[in-house]
Coordinates of N, CA, C and O in Angstrom, one line a residue:
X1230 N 217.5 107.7 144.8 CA 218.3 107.8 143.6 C 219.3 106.7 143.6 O 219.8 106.4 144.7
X1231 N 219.7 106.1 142.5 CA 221.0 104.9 142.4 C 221.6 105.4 141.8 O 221.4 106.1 140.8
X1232 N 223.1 105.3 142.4 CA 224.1 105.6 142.1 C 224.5 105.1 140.7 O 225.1 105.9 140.1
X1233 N 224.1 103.8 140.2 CA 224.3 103.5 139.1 C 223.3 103.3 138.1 O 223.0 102.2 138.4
X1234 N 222.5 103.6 137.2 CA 221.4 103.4 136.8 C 221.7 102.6 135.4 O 222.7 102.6 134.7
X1235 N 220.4 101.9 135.2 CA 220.1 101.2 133.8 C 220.8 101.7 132.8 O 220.6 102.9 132.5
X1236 N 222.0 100.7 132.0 CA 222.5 101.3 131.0 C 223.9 101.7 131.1 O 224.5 102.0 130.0
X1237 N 224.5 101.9 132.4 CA 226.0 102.0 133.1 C 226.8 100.9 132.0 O 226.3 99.8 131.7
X1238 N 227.9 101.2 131.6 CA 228.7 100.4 131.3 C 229.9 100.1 131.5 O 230.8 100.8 131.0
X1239 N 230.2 98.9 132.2 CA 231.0 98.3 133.0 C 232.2 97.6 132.3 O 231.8 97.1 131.3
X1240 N 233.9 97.5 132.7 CA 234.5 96.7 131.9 C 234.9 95.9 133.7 O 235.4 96.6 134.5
X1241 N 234.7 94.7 133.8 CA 234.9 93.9 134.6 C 235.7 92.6 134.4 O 235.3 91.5 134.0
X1242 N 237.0 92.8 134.7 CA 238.0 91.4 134.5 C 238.2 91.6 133.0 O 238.6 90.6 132.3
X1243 N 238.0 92.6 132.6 CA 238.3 92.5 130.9 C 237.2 92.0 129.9 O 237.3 91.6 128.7
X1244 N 236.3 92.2 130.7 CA 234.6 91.5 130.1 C 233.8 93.0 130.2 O 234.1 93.9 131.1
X1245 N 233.1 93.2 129.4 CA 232.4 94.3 129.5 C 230.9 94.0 129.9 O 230.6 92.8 129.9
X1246 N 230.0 94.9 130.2 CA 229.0 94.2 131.3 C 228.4 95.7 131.1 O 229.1 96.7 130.9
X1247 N 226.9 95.5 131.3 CA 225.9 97.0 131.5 C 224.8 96.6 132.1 O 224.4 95.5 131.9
X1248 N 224.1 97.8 133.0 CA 223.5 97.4 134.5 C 222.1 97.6 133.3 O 221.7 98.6 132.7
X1249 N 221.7 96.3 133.6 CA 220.3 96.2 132.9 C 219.0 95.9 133.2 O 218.0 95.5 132.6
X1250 N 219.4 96.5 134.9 CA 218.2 96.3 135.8 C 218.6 97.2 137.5 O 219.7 97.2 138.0
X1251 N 217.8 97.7 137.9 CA 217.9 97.8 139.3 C 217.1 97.6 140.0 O 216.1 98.3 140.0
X1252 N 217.3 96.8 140.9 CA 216.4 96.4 141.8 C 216.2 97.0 143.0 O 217.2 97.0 143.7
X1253 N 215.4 97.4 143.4 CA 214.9 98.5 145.0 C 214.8 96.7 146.0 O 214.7 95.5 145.6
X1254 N 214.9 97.3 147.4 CA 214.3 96.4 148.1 C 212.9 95.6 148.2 O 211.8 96.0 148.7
X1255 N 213.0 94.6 147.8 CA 212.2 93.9 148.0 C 211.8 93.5 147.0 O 210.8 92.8 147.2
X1256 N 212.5 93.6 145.5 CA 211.6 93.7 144.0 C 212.5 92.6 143.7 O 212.2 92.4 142.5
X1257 N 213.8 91.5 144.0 CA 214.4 90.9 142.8 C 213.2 89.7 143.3 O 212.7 89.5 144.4
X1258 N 213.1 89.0 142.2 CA 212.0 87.7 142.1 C 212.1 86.7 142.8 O 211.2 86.2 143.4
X1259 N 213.9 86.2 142.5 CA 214.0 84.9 143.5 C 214.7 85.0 145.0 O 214.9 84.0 145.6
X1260 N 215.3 86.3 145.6 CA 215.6 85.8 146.4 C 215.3 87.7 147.4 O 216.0 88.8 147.3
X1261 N 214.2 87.5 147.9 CA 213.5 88.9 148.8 C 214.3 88.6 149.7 O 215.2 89.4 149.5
X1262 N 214.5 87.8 150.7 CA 214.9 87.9 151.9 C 216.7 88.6 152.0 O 217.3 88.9 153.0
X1263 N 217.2 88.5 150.5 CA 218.8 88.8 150.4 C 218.4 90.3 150.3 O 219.4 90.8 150.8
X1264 N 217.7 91.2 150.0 CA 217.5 92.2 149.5 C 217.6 93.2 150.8 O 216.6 93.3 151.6
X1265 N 218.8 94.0 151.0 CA 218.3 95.4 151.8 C 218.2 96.6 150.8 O 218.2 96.6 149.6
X1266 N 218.1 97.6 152.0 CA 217.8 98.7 151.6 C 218.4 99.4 150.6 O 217.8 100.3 150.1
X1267 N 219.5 99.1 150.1 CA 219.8 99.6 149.0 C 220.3 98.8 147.6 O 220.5 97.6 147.4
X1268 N 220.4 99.6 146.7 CA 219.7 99.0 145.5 C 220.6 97.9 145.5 O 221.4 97.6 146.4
X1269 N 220.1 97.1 144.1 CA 221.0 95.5 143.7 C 221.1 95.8 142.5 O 220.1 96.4 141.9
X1270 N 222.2 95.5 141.8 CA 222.0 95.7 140.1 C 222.2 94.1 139.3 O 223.1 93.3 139.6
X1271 N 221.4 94.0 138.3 CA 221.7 92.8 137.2 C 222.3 93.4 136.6 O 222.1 94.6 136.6
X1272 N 223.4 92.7 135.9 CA 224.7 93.2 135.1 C 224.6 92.1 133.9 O 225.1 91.0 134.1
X1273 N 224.2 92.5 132.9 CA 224.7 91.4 131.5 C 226.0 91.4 131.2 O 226.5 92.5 131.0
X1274 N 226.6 90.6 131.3 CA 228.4 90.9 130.5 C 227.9 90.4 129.1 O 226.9 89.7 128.7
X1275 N 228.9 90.9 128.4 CA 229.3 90.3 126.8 C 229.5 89.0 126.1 O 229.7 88.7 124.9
X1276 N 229.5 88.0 127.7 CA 229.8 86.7 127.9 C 228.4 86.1 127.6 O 228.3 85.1 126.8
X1277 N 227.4 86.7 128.0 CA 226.1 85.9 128.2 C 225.9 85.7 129.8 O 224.8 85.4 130.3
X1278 N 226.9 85.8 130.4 CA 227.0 85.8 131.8 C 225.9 86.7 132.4 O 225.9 87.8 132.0
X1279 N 224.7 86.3 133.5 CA 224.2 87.7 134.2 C 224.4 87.9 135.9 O 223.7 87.1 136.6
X1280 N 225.0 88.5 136.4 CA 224.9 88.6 137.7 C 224.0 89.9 138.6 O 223.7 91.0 138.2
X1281 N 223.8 89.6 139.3 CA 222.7 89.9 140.4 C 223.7 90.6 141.5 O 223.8 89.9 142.5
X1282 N 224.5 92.0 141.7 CA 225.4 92.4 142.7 C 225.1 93.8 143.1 O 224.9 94.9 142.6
X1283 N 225.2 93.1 144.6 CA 225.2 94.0 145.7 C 225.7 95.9 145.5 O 226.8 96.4 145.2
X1284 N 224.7 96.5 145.8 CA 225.2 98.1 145.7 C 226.5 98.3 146.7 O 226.9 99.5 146.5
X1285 N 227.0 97.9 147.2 CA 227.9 97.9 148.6 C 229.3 97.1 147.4 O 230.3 97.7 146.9
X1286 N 229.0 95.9 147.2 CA 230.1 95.3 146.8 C 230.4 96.0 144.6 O 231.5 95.9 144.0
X1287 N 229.2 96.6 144.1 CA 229.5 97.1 142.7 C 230.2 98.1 143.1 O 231.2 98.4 142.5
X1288 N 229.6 98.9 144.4 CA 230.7 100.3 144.9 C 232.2 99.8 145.2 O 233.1 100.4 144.6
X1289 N 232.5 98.8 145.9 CA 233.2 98.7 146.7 C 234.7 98.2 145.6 O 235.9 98.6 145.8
X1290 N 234.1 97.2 144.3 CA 234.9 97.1 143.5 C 235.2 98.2 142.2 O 236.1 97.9 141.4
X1291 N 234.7 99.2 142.0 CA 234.7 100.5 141.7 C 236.2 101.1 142.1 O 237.3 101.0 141.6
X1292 N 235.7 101.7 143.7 CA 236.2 102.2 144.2 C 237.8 101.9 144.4 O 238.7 102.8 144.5
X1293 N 238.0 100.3 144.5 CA 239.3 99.7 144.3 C 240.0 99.6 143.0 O 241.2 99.2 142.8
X1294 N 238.8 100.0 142.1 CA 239.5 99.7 140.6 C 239.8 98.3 140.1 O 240.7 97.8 139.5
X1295 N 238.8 97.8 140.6 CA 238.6 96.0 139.7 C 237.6 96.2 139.0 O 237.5 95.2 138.2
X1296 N 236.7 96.9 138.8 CA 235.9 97.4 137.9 C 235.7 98.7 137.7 O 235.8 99.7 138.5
X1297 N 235.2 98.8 136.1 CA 235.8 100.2 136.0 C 234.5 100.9 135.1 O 234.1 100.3 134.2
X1298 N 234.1 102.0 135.4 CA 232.9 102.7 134.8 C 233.5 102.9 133.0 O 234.6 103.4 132.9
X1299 N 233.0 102.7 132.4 CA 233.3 103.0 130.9 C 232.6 104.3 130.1 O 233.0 105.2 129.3
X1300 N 230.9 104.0 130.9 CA 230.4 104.5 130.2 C 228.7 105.2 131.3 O 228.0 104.4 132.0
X1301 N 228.3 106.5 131.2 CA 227.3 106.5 132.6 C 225.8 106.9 131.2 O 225.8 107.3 130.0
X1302 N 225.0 106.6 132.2 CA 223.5 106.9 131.3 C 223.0 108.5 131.8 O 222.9 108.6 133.0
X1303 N 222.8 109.4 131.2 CA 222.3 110.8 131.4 C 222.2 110.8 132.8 O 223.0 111.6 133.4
X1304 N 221.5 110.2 133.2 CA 221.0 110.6 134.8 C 222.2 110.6 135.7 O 222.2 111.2 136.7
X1305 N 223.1 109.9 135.3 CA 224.3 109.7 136.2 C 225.0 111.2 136.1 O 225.6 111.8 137.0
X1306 N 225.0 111.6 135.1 CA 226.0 113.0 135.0 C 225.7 114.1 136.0 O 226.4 115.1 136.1

């Protein structure tokens, strides 16, 4: 189960951003060997921006409050 699933909505640095992918180990396209065991999420921001971030560090900035959950998809509740 991922803690954040497709559809999460993120406000990051004052950019807003929604996890529009999750990656399991071993599934992102270009780079397998960065991938452990727990998930990776693609994040679109509002910018056009897309980033590719670590379940460890999406938790980790959460947790500190530099990013901030806005919005969760059914499954999360």
């Amino acid at each position: 189960m991922n803690k954040y699933e497709v559809g999460t909505l993120i406000e990051d640095m004052g950019n807003i951003g929604v996890v529009s992918r999750v990656f399991q180990k071993s599934e992102h396209p270009t780079a397998p060997w960065a991938i452990n065991c727990r998930p990776n999420y693609e994040i679109r921001y509002s910018t056009g921006n897309v980033v590719v971030m670590s379940f460890n560090t999406l938790d980790r900035l959460i947790s500190k409050g530099q990013v901030k959950i806005l919005s969760k998809t059914e499954e999360n509740t």
